Amino acid sequence: MPSVTATVAWQSLHVFAHGDRTAADHLYLAAAAEGRQAVDDGLATGWFALRYWEGGPHVRLRLRDAEPGVADAVADRLAAATGTLPGAAPLDAGAFYAHTADPDGAATLGWQTSGTVLRPAYEPEVERYGGPRALPLGEELFQRSSELAAAALPGVLAGAPRTGVALGLLAGHVAGLLDAGHDELTVAAVLRRYALSWAALPGAPRVDVAAARTRAEREHDLRPEQFRTAVARLRGQGGTGAGTGLPGRWAAAVGTYARELASLGDDLHHGVWPALTSQWHMLANRLGVPVADESFLAWLASLALAGAGGPEAMHATGRTAATDFLQASKFRRGSMDRQAPRKAAARPDPAAGRDLLPGGQVRLPPADPTRLTTPDLAGALGLRRSAYGRFEGELAAADLGTLLGLAAGVTATVDVEEDGRPMRLDLHAHPSAGAVRPVLLDVIVQRVAGIAPGSYRYLPGPHALAPRTAVDTAALLSASPYTEPREGGLRPVAAEEAPVLLLLGIAPGAITPRYGQRGIRFALLEAGHLAQNLLLGATALGLKTLPIGGFYDDELAVAAGWDGLVAQPVYVVPVGVGR
């Protein structure tokens, strides 16, 4: 639930109007005109508006410091206007709520007739926008956002593509963030996490993020430089506080807002990103952009910001990003004073990510070497095979605990000194450069005795599984040519019945602050070391496995609930009973 503070300065009007999106556009413009006129006439000191759906389609107009009787008069005029809106038409409550995650919304959320105006108290989302000191900054940007949407909508009603207008404003949003000092990759990752968030947001409209990603990839391949060029053109417009054109004005406003948020320091709750992302969402909301299109636009922007190449880049010859990377990540004897690891860098734990769900961890049975059917290393090396065909059966929790504990668990703890700081480090059965551990190990449980099916992250310290956001297992398995059906319905690897799927990935941001580009090489090597441990451990337990490194990267990432930038998949390993 959002935090709420008492704010007497704002009055709220919720104006309901049934009809198509054109009706909603005209109602928004009518509300914006009322808010603007009240301020111009000195009858209020501020206004903003937004669209909403609980109880039926409506526009919420907020007036700040309105003179007595002003809100009543505005409510009467807007209620009267709902009867003459272009596109007005009766709506069925069941059909309206069917697209949301609450198809019984008419019973739980109510249903208001067209022309109804409600006057609830204003309840600001204080925490979402950074806390009490940050909220007034957010409310000022609400008004600018509302004005920009009102300026853009006549063009949309005249035929301009709504998503095209929104994409131009998203370029302004990104330009403002970059002007405020945020880097492209961080912004890209935030946009992807935002797109992913719509897949399972309680009560929100359902969004097929995989479809939005596919649509974004097609559009990006057609015009790979378009968005980046638009952002570059809009950069620097925040210097005077007033950009030109609607995207430029938004770039200037976002740049100023982002800097103001950062200046709050410890008074800013939850960091800058929840507020910055919410401000983009609310601008899209005011434009009438469906959340499915928001996900598409966010992913499209992320592809451009991440520098995604077209399909031809895979087999490009001559100088490529790969050759540049290999050269940049080489150690040189005469340059180690500048290339040496930066041991003062922080040690973030990528396993403790924001995609973990609150709630109790699942403690695993301790590793039990007596369960190994092939206890010697030579035997396990000789028996290891990449298994194809069906992966089935039920795994014992003791076997899963033994596999993860021996292959990925903590083997010892040592006290060291680093950059003059004493610290305690966990050691593992696989090597990790500087013990930074940039590798993620997610466990998708399908049939393990005593453990509920679901997606988990393995935490080596407590030897436990932490619940994660839901994984689309069917989509995950169809993200590789080896696990998707071929002609005749056959799959080289039929892993849909596998008791466990292991997903290995790397989080480059956990290691590059220390090792620079060399850290990417170290992270990939570590993922390989861990994968080999898991394969040999499974072999010693009499289980069958197959390391799958051929997959459609972002398709797999979306299915797994990863962003494909901050967390990138490296291997999928189905585990079955019997070799």
C-alpha positions as MATLAB code, in Angstrom:
seq = 'MPSVTATVAWQSLHVFAHGDRTAADHLYLAAAAEGRQAVDDGLATGWFALRYWEGGPHVRLRLRDAEPGVADAVADRLAAATGTLPGAAPLDAGAFYAHTADPDGAATLGWQTSGTVLRPAYEPEVERYGGPRALPLGEELFQRSSELAAAALPGVLAGAPRTGVALGLLAGHVAGLLDAGHDELTVAAVLRRYALSWAALPGAPRVDVAAARTRAEREHDLRPEQFRTAVARLRGQGGTGAGTGLPGRWAAAVGTYARELASLGDDLHHGVWPALTSQWHMLANRLGVPVADESFLAWLASLALAGAGGPEAMHATGRTAATDFLQASKFRRGSMDRQAPRKAAARPDPAAGRDLLPGGQVRLPPADPTRLTTPDLAGALGLRRSAYGRFEGELAAADLGTLLGLAAGVTATVDVEEDGRPMRLDLHAHPSAGAVRPVLLDVIVQRVAGIAPGSYRYLPGPHALAPRTAVDTAALLSASPYTEPREGGLRPVAAEEAPVLLLLGIAPGAITPRYGQRGIRFALLEAGHLAQNLLLGATALGLKTLPIGGFYDDELAVAAGWDGLVAQPVYVVPVGVGR';
ca = [
       0.000    0.000    0.000;
       1.301    3.507   -0.772;
       2.232    5.691    2.153;
      -0.257    8.497    2.682;
       0.185   11.903    4.247;
      -2.546   14.409    4.938;
      -2.471   17.126    2.273;
      -5.223   19.710    2.534;
      -3.937   21.906   -0.305;
      -5.146   19.566   -3.064;
      -8.733   18.760   -4.029;
      -9.582   15.736   -6.194;
     -12.274   15.212   -8.814;
     -12.760   11.762  -10.372;
     -14.811   12.238  -13.545;
     -16.209    9.048  -15.135;
     -17.042    8.839  -18.829;
     -17.819    5.691  -20.804;
     -16.657    5.322  -24.370;
     -13.609    4.550  -26.498;
     -10.125    6.013  -26.200;
     -11.194    9.079  -28.170;
     -13.741    9.852  -25.453;
     -11.032    9.487  -22.814;
      -8.740   11.812  -24.791;
     -11.412   14.517  -25.025;
     -12.279   14.165  -21.335;
      -8.598   14.550  -20.426;
      -8.374   17.694  -22.573;
     -11.507   19.098  -20.933;
     -10.089   18.445  -17.463;
      -6.748   19.988  -18.440;
      -8.502   23.084  -19.780;
     -10.380   23.472  -16.478;
      -7.196   23.114  -14.449;
      -5.253   25.550  -16.614;
      -8.089   28.120  -16.557;
      -8.389   27.937  -12.767;
      -4.673   28.723  -12.418;
      -4.734   31.454  -15.081;
      -7.681   33.124  -13.313;
      -5.902   33.008   -9.937;
      -8.484   30.604   -8.537;
      -5.938   27.816   -7.880;
      -2.159   27.646   -7.585;
      -1.635   24.392   -9.464;
      -3.256   21.437  -11.205;
      -2.531   18.071  -12.719;
      -4.565   15.270  -14.245;
      -4.253   11.559  -14.967;
      -6.304    8.681  -16.332;
      -7.471    5.749  -14.250;
      -9.616    2.643  -14.507;
     -10.822    1.513  -11.057;
     -14.608    1.788  -11.085;
     -14.579    2.390  -14.838;
     -12.654    4.752  -17.140;
     -12.207    8.176  -15.651;
      -9.927   11.202  -15.393;
      -8.641   12.420  -12.060;
      -8.166   16.179  -11.821;
      -6.293   17.700   -8.866;
      -6.541   21.382   -7.980;
      -4.152   22.990   -5.490;
      -5.284   25.767   -3.152;
      -8.548   26.187   -5.042;
     -10.799   29.043   -3.923;
     -14.087   28.005   -2.254;
     -16.654   26.746   -4.737;
     -14.184   26.419   -7.637;
     -13.943   22.623   -7.476;
     -17.756   22.343   -7.286;
     -18.182   24.443  -10.423;
     -15.491   22.480  -12.281;
     -17.147   19.209  -11.276;
     -20.509   20.377  -12.636;
     -19.044   21.482  -15.971;
     -17.059   18.268  -16.476;
     -20.055   16.096  -15.554;
     -22.132   17.920  -18.158;
     -19.364   17.534  -20.759;
     -19.324   13.735  -20.470;
     -22.634   13.501  -22.305;
     -21.296   15.147  -25.476;
     -17.798   13.653  -25.744;
     -16.832   12.279  -29.186;
     -16.581    8.497  -28.893;
     -18.950    8.263  -25.916;
     -20.642    4.845  -25.760;
     -22.037    2.455  -23.145;
     -19.536    0.009  -21.616;
     -20.043   -3.423  -20.097;
     -18.323   -3.821  -16.742;
     -17.401   -7.454  -17.306;
     -15.827   -6.757  -20.688;
     -14.020   -3.708  -19.327;
     -12.397   -5.554  -16.418;
     -11.586   -8.675  -18.472;
      -8.267   -7.187  -19.649;
      -7.060   -6.596  -16.092;
      -5.620   -8.986  -13.538;
      -8.902   -8.658  -11.617;
     -11.696   -9.846  -13.943;
     -14.135   -9.610  -11.005;
     -13.335   -5.916  -10.709;
     -16.958   -4.840  -10.894;
     -17.582   -6.651   -7.615;
     -14.317   -5.716   -5.878;
     -13.659   -2.249   -7.303;
     -17.149   -1.050   -8.180;
     -18.604    0.427  -11.343;
     -19.585    4.064  -11.810;
     -22.042    5.351  -14.398;
     -20.922    7.820  -17.027;
     -21.145   11.391  -15.779;
     -20.426   10.497  -12.146;
     -17.980   12.817  -10.352;
     -16.468   11.607   -7.089;
     -14.674   13.905   -4.632;
     -12.328   11.684   -2.572;
      -9.517   13.039   -0.448;
      -6.146   13.373   -2.197;
      -3.854   10.574   -1.013;
      -0.345   11.164   -2.371;
       1.995    8.229   -2.982;
       4.702    9.675   -0.791;
       7.109    6.729   -0.772;
       6.762    6.028   -4.490;
       7.986    9.534   -5.238;
      10.862    9.583   -2.764;
       9.452   10.650    0.582;
       8.049   13.863    2.109;
      10.810   16.175    0.852;
      10.731   14.737   -2.659;
       6.951   14.725   -3.089;
       6.552   18.480   -3.829;
       9.173   18.108   -6.594;
       7.167   15.233   -8.017;
       3.915   17.201   -7.870;
       5.485   20.074   -9.792;
       6.566   17.626  -12.504;
       3.034   16.150  -12.515;
       1.786   19.538  -13.702;
       4.426   19.830  -16.439;
       3.652   16.299  -17.536;
      -0.070   17.064  -17.596;
       0.511   20.193  -19.691;
       2.723   18.327  -22.173;
       0.136   15.583  -22.607;
      -2.569   18.176  -23.211;
      -0.346   19.839  -25.823;
       0.368   16.507  -27.566;
      -3.140   15.009  -27.628;
      -4.662   17.280  -30.312;
      -2.030   15.956  -32.718;
      -2.904   12.382  -31.763;
      -6.603   13.085  -32.326;
      -5.677   14.515  -35.724;
      -3.982   11.269  -36.707;
      -0.421   11.313  -35.311;
       0.559    7.819  -34.080;
       0.167    7.742  -30.311;
       3.161    5.447  -29.837;
       5.246    7.655  -32.136;
       4.458   10.722  -30.030;
       5.218    8.736  -26.880;
       8.530    7.481  -28.302;
       9.613   11.053  -28.983;
       8.810   11.996  -25.393;
      10.605    8.888  -24.109;
      13.678   10.081  -26.024;
      13.319   13.352  -24.124;
      12.989   11.459  -20.849;
      16.181    9.506  -21.559;
      18.027   12.639  -22.666;
      17.112   14.322  -19.387;
      18.400   11.341  -17.392;
      21.686   11.304  -19.307;
      22.080   15.069  -18.842;
      21.605   14.532  -15.104;
      24.604   12.175  -15.072;
      23.072    8.706  -15.398;
      24.795    6.336  -17.818;
      23.176    4.674  -20.812;
      23.485    1.077  -19.611;
      21.889    1.847  -16.231;
      19.005    3.661  -17.929;
      18.592    0.742  -20.354;
      18.473   -1.770  -17.483;
      15.929    0.350  -15.586;
      13.714    0.517  -18.684;
      13.867   -3.255  -19.088;
      12.999   -3.886  -15.452;
      10.110   -1.478  -15.891;
       8.869   -3.419  -18.927;
       9.228   -6.701  -17.041;
       7.313   -5.356  -14.037;
       4.048   -5.341  -15.998;
       4.115   -9.124  -16.412;
       2.929   -9.795  -12.878;
       1.871   -6.491  -11.305;
      -1.089   -7.245   -9.006;
      -4.317   -5.715  -10.256;
      -2.715   -4.170  -13.343;
      -3.696   -4.827  -16.954;
      -2.138   -8.036  -18.263;
       0.912   -7.484  -20.468;
       2.633  -10.057  -22.658;
       6.175   -8.782  -22.148;
       7.579  -11.425  -24.492;
       5.379  -10.091  -27.304;
       6.426   -6.517  -26.473;
      10.089   -7.581  -26.621;
       9.633   -9.302  -29.993;
       7.887   -6.245  -31.389;
      10.687   -3.997  -30.099;
      13.384   -6.183  -31.659;
      11.669   -6.035  -35.066;
      11.332   -2.257  -34.881;
      14.927   -1.806  -33.710;
      16.296   -3.937  -36.557;
      14.445   -1.749  -39.073;
      15.803    1.543  -37.680;
      18.633    0.730  -35.253;
      19.922    4.310  -34.935;
      16.643    6.243  -34.854;
      16.109    6.420  -31.092;
      19.767    7.035  -30.249;
      19.862    9.880  -32.810;
      16.728   11.426  -31.283;
      18.239   11.268  -27.796;
      21.494   12.851  -28.986;
      19.556   15.700  -30.589;
      17.752   16.373  -27.300;
      20.802   16.270  -25.042;
      21.787   19.476  -23.303;
      18.338   21.081  -23.389;
      18.152   21.170  -19.614;
      20.892   23.787  -19.250;
      18.474   26.705  -19.260;
      15.618   24.742  -17.744;
      13.445   25.099  -20.853;
      13.918   22.935  -23.938;
      12.288   23.438  -27.309;
       9.467   21.301  -28.684;
       7.545   18.860  -26.506;
      10.380   16.266  -26.226;
      12.870   19.060  -25.503;
      10.655   20.559  -22.817;
      10.308   17.133  -21.207;
      14.077   16.527  -21.416;
      14.707   19.815  -19.607;
      12.090   19.076  -16.947;
      13.325   15.518  -16.314;
      16.956   16.617  -16.161;
      16.133   19.244  -13.544;
      13.952   16.832  -11.579;
      16.605   14.088  -11.590;
      19.252   16.480  -10.285;
      16.910   17.784   -7.599;
      16.141   14.241   -6.445;
      19.841   13.378   -6.255;
      20.509   16.508   -4.196;
      18.218   15.250   -1.418;
      20.793   12.645   -0.371;
      19.672   10.616    2.624;
      16.304   12.401    2.639;
      15.405   10.632   -0.612;
      13.634    7.353    0.099;
      14.378    4.262   -2.058;
      16.759    6.001   -4.468;
      15.916    7.962   -7.588;
      14.652    5.238   -9.906;
      11.162    4.492   -8.523;
      10.281    8.178   -8.823;
      11.931    8.702  -12.221;
      10.328    5.604  -13.716;
       6.925    6.472  -12.265;
       7.104    9.930  -13.820;
       7.600    8.370  -17.254;
       4.698    6.006  -16.649;
       2.433    8.878  -15.662;
       3.303   10.857  -18.795;
       2.450    7.785  -20.898;
      -0.741    7.409  -18.875;
      -1.745   10.999  -19.595;
      -1.139   10.384  -23.300;
      -3.439    7.364  -23.178;
      -0.664    4.886  -24.057;
      -1.660    1.307  -23.108;
       0.779   -0.405  -20.754;
       1.529   -3.044  -23.421;
       2.795   -0.222  -25.620;
       4.728    1.195  -22.679;
       6.543   -2.138  -22.350;
       7.256   -2.148  -26.092;
       8.612    1.406  -26.030;
      10.743    0.778  -22.938;
      12.305   -2.323  -24.481;
      12.870   -0.554  -27.798;
      14.690    2.278  -26.031;
      16.768   -0.214  -24.039;
      17.962   -1.909  -27.234;
      19.179    1.401  -28.615;
      20.852    2.458  -25.368;
      22.570   -0.909  -24.957;
      23.959   -0.657  -28.474;
      22.226   -3.792  -29.707;
      23.506   -4.716  -33.155;
      21.412   -6.129  -35.958;
      21.455   -9.817  -36.899;
      24.426   -9.234  -39.227;
      26.629   -8.308  -36.266;
      26.940  -11.970  -35.200;
      29.231  -12.878  -38.094;
      30.716   -9.479  -38.827;
      34.295   -9.499  -40.067;
      37.107   -7.034  -39.574;
      37.056   -4.793  -36.538;
      34.113   -5.650  -34.279;
      32.961   -5.074  -30.730;
      34.419   -8.494  -29.880;
      37.895   -7.596  -31.091;
      37.702   -4.232  -29.328;
      36.687   -5.992  -26.117;
      39.490   -8.528  -26.312;
      42.040   -5.789  -26.861;
      40.622   -3.598  -24.075;
      40.612   -6.497  -21.597;
      44.264   -7.475  -22.065;
      46.738   -6.961  -19.239;
      49.959   -5.234  -20.322;
      53.132   -5.449  -18.281;
      53.969   -1.784  -18.561;
      50.450   -0.573  -17.758;
      49.533   -2.484  -14.611;
      49.649    0.661  -12.529;
      46.507    1.725  -14.396;
      45.023   -1.688  -15.159;
      45.441   -3.316  -11.751;
      42.299   -4.371   -9.852;
      40.698   -1.553   -7.897;
      40.418   -3.225   -4.559;
      38.662   -0.279   -2.968;
      35.602   -1.070   -5.099;
      32.478   -2.217   -3.286;
      31.429   -5.859   -3.233;
      27.760   -5.861   -4.242;
      25.959   -9.185   -3.911;
      24.040   -9.719   -7.154;
      22.283  -12.768   -5.683;
      20.409  -10.499   -3.268;
      18.627   -8.719   -6.118;
      15.349   -6.835   -6.226;
      13.726   -9.772   -8.021;
      13.660  -11.835   -4.810;
      10.272  -12.051   -3.156;
       9.730  -11.300    0.515;
       9.106  -14.346    2.622;
      10.882  -17.269    4.138;
      13.792  -18.993    2.495;
      13.648  -22.727    1.859;
      16.451  -24.352    3.828;
      18.021  -27.215    1.938;
      19.223  -30.466    3.471;
      22.994  -30.274    4.028;
      25.311  -31.719    1.419;
      25.671  -35.446    2.068;
      28.596  -37.076    0.211;
      27.268  -40.526    1.127;
      24.507  -40.007   -1.444;
      27.039  -40.007   -4.284;
      26.812  -43.155   -6.377;
      30.156  -42.332   -7.999;
      32.199  -40.851   -5.168;
      35.583  -40.558   -6.900;
      36.477  -37.698   -9.237;
      37.962  -39.937  -11.908;
      34.743  -41.925  -12.082;
      32.578  -38.821  -12.361;
      34.805  -37.364  -15.090;
      34.612  -40.584  -17.049;
      30.832  -40.913  -16.745;
      29.852  -37.301  -17.486;
      27.842  -37.046  -20.675;
      25.609  -34.437  -22.278;
      22.237  -36.163  -22.089;
      19.514  -35.714  -24.701;
      15.967  -37.007  -24.891;
      13.572  -36.926  -21.940;
      14.347  -35.409  -18.566;
      11.860  -36.709  -16.029;
      11.338  -38.169  -12.585;
      11.210  -36.641   -9.116;
      14.295  -35.432   -7.307;
      14.846  -35.918   -3.594;
      15.416  -32.709   -1.654;
      18.509  -34.348   -0.159;
      19.943  -34.837   -3.654;
      19.254  -31.214   -4.591;
      20.832  -30.038   -1.340;
      23.871  -32.231   -1.953;
      24.263  -31.094   -5.560;
      24.041  -27.376   -4.761;
      26.009  -27.618   -1.534;
      28.963  -29.497   -3.041;
      29.038  -27.609   -6.357;
      28.157  -24.066   -5.300;
      28.043  -23.914   -1.506;
      30.437  -22.336    0.967;
      33.449  -24.552    1.644;
      35.312  -22.305    4.117;
      35.466  -18.795    5.538;
      38.680  -16.778    5.752;
      39.638  -13.455    7.318;
      41.615  -11.193    4.967;
      42.678   -7.584    4.646;
      41.849   -5.701    1.460;
      42.841   -2.125    0.765;
      43.533   -1.715    4.461;
      40.121   -3.075    5.479;
      39.625   -6.319    7.384;
      36.892   -8.501    5.962;
      35.588  -12.039    6.083;
      35.160  -13.879    2.788;
      33.348  -17.093    1.931;
      35.211  -19.586   -0.215;
      33.530  -21.919   -2.688;
      34.307  -25.067   -4.610;
      34.692  -23.023   -7.799;
      37.250  -20.220   -8.273;
      36.059  -16.621   -8.272;
      38.297  -13.687   -9.182;
      38.819  -11.738   -5.986;
      35.989  -13.765   -4.422;
      33.601  -11.211   -5.930;
      31.094  -13.858   -7.103;
      29.379  -12.202  -10.102;
      27.577  -15.449  -11.010;
      23.884  -16.076  -10.372;
      22.376  -19.526   -9.904;
      18.603  -19.763  -10.163;
      16.770  -23.010   -9.512;
      13.421  -23.691  -11.194;
      11.820  -26.462   -9.172;
       9.233  -28.565  -10.993;
       9.276  -31.845   -9.055;
      11.390  -32.007   -5.922;
       9.970  -33.885   -2.945;
       9.182  -31.481   -0.112;
       9.866  -28.251   -2.067;
       7.021  -26.300   -3.678;
       7.313  -25.816   -7.441;
       8.524  -22.368   -8.359;
      11.518  -20.200   -9.138;
      14.243  -19.725   -6.543;
      17.729  -18.265   -6.235;
      20.375  -20.341   -4.527;
      22.021  -18.487   -1.649;
      25.303  -20.256   -0.773;
      25.765  -18.650    2.655;
      22.630  -20.028    4.322;
      22.495  -22.945    1.841;
      18.931  -22.001    1.021;
      16.568  -21.203   -1.815;
      15.094  -17.686   -1.898;
      11.745  -17.339   -3.751;
      11.918  -15.284   -6.950;
       9.430  -13.657   -9.237;
       7.444  -16.125  -11.296;
       9.147  -17.779  -14.262;
       7.342  -18.746  -17.462;
       8.826  -22.235  -17.710;
       7.196  -23.038  -21.036;
       8.604  -19.855  -22.569;
      11.978  -20.544  -20.983;
      12.137  -24.001  -22.567;
      11.036  -22.700  -25.957;
      13.836  -20.104  -25.914;
      16.414  -22.612  -27.181;
      16.524  -24.528  -30.471;
      17.431  -27.600  -28.414;
      14.320  -27.566  -26.227;
      11.674  -26.181  -28.606;
       9.657  -28.622  -30.719;
      10.911  -29.434  -34.186;
       9.071  -30.918  -37.142;
       6.873  -33.718  -35.926;
       6.743  -32.281  -32.389;
       9.998  -33.916  -31.294;
      12.538  -32.045  -29.170;
      16.244  -32.932  -28.946;
      15.962  -32.123  -25.237;
      12.527  -32.802  -23.723;
      13.079  -30.901  -20.481;
       9.478  -29.924  -19.739;
       9.273  -32.785  -17.213;
      12.709  -32.189  -15.678;
      12.463  -32.092  -11.888;
      14.874  -29.142  -11.819;
      16.127  -26.533  -14.275;
      19.283  -24.657  -13.310;
      19.788  -21.197  -14.795;
      23.288  -19.728  -14.597;
      23.972  -16.093  -15.358;
      26.472  -13.334  -14.798;
      26.044   -9.869  -13.305;
      28.893   -7.872  -14.902;
      28.242   -4.840  -12.719;
      29.352   -6.822   -9.674;
      32.878   -7.303  -10.996;
      33.709   -4.608  -13.564;
      34.162   -1.834  -10.956;
      37.087   -3.893   -9.644;
      38.539   -5.488  -12.781;
      37.229   -3.311  -15.592;
      36.613   -5.081  -18.883;
      38.784   -7.971  -17.725;
      36.013   -8.688  -15.240;
      33.711   -9.884  -18.036;
      36.237  -12.578  -18.899;
      36.549  -13.543  -15.238;
      32.749  -13.713  -14.854;
      32.335  -15.995  -17.855;
      35.163  -18.218  -16.661;
      33.558  -18.469  -13.235;
      30.198  -19.416  -14.754;
      31.995  -22.203  -16.619;
      33.730  -23.410  -13.462;
      30.436  -23.508  -11.589;
      28.669  -25.262  -14.450;
      31.321  -27.978  -14.519;
      30.951  -28.469  -10.777;
      27.210  -28.898  -11.209;
      27.613  -31.325  -14.102;
      30.145  -33.485  -12.269;
      28.148  -33.342   -9.043;
      24.985  -34.424  -10.844;
      26.909  -37.239  -12.557;
      28.227  -38.432   -9.194;
      24.636  -38.478   -7.889;
      23.499  -40.628  -10.819;
      21.556  -37.749  -12.456;
      21.458  -36.711  -16.106;
      22.260  -33.177  -17.248;
      22.911  -31.103  -20.328;
      24.495  -27.619  -20.363;
      22.565  -25.569  -22.938;
      24.405  -22.465  -24.093;
      22.494  -21.977  -27.332;
      19.386  -19.890  -26.716;
      17.662  -16.682  -27.749;
      19.203  -14.461  -25.099;
      16.609  -11.798  -24.390;
      13.758  -14.248  -24.930;
      15.243  -16.470  -22.248;
      15.914  -13.495  -19.988;
      12.299  -12.303  -20.182;
      10.987  -15.812  -19.460;
      13.275  -15.993  -16.427;
      12.396  -12.505  -15.177;
      15.898  -11.134  -15.867;
      16.637   -7.909  -17.730;
      19.321   -9.332  -20.041;
      21.665   -6.422  -19.217;
      22.443   -6.276  -15.512;
      21.787  -10.031  -15.328;
      22.599  -12.069  -18.429;
      21.956  -15.802  -18.846;
      24.894  -18.063  -19.702;
      23.632  -21.639  -19.294;
      20.391  -23.532  -18.832;
      20.972  -26.958  -17.264;
      18.044  -29.402  -17.020;
      18.542  -32.054  -14.352;
      16.758  -35.404  -14.627;
      16.709  -38.672  -12.748;
      18.809  -41.449  -14.297;
      21.580  -41.132  -16.849;
];
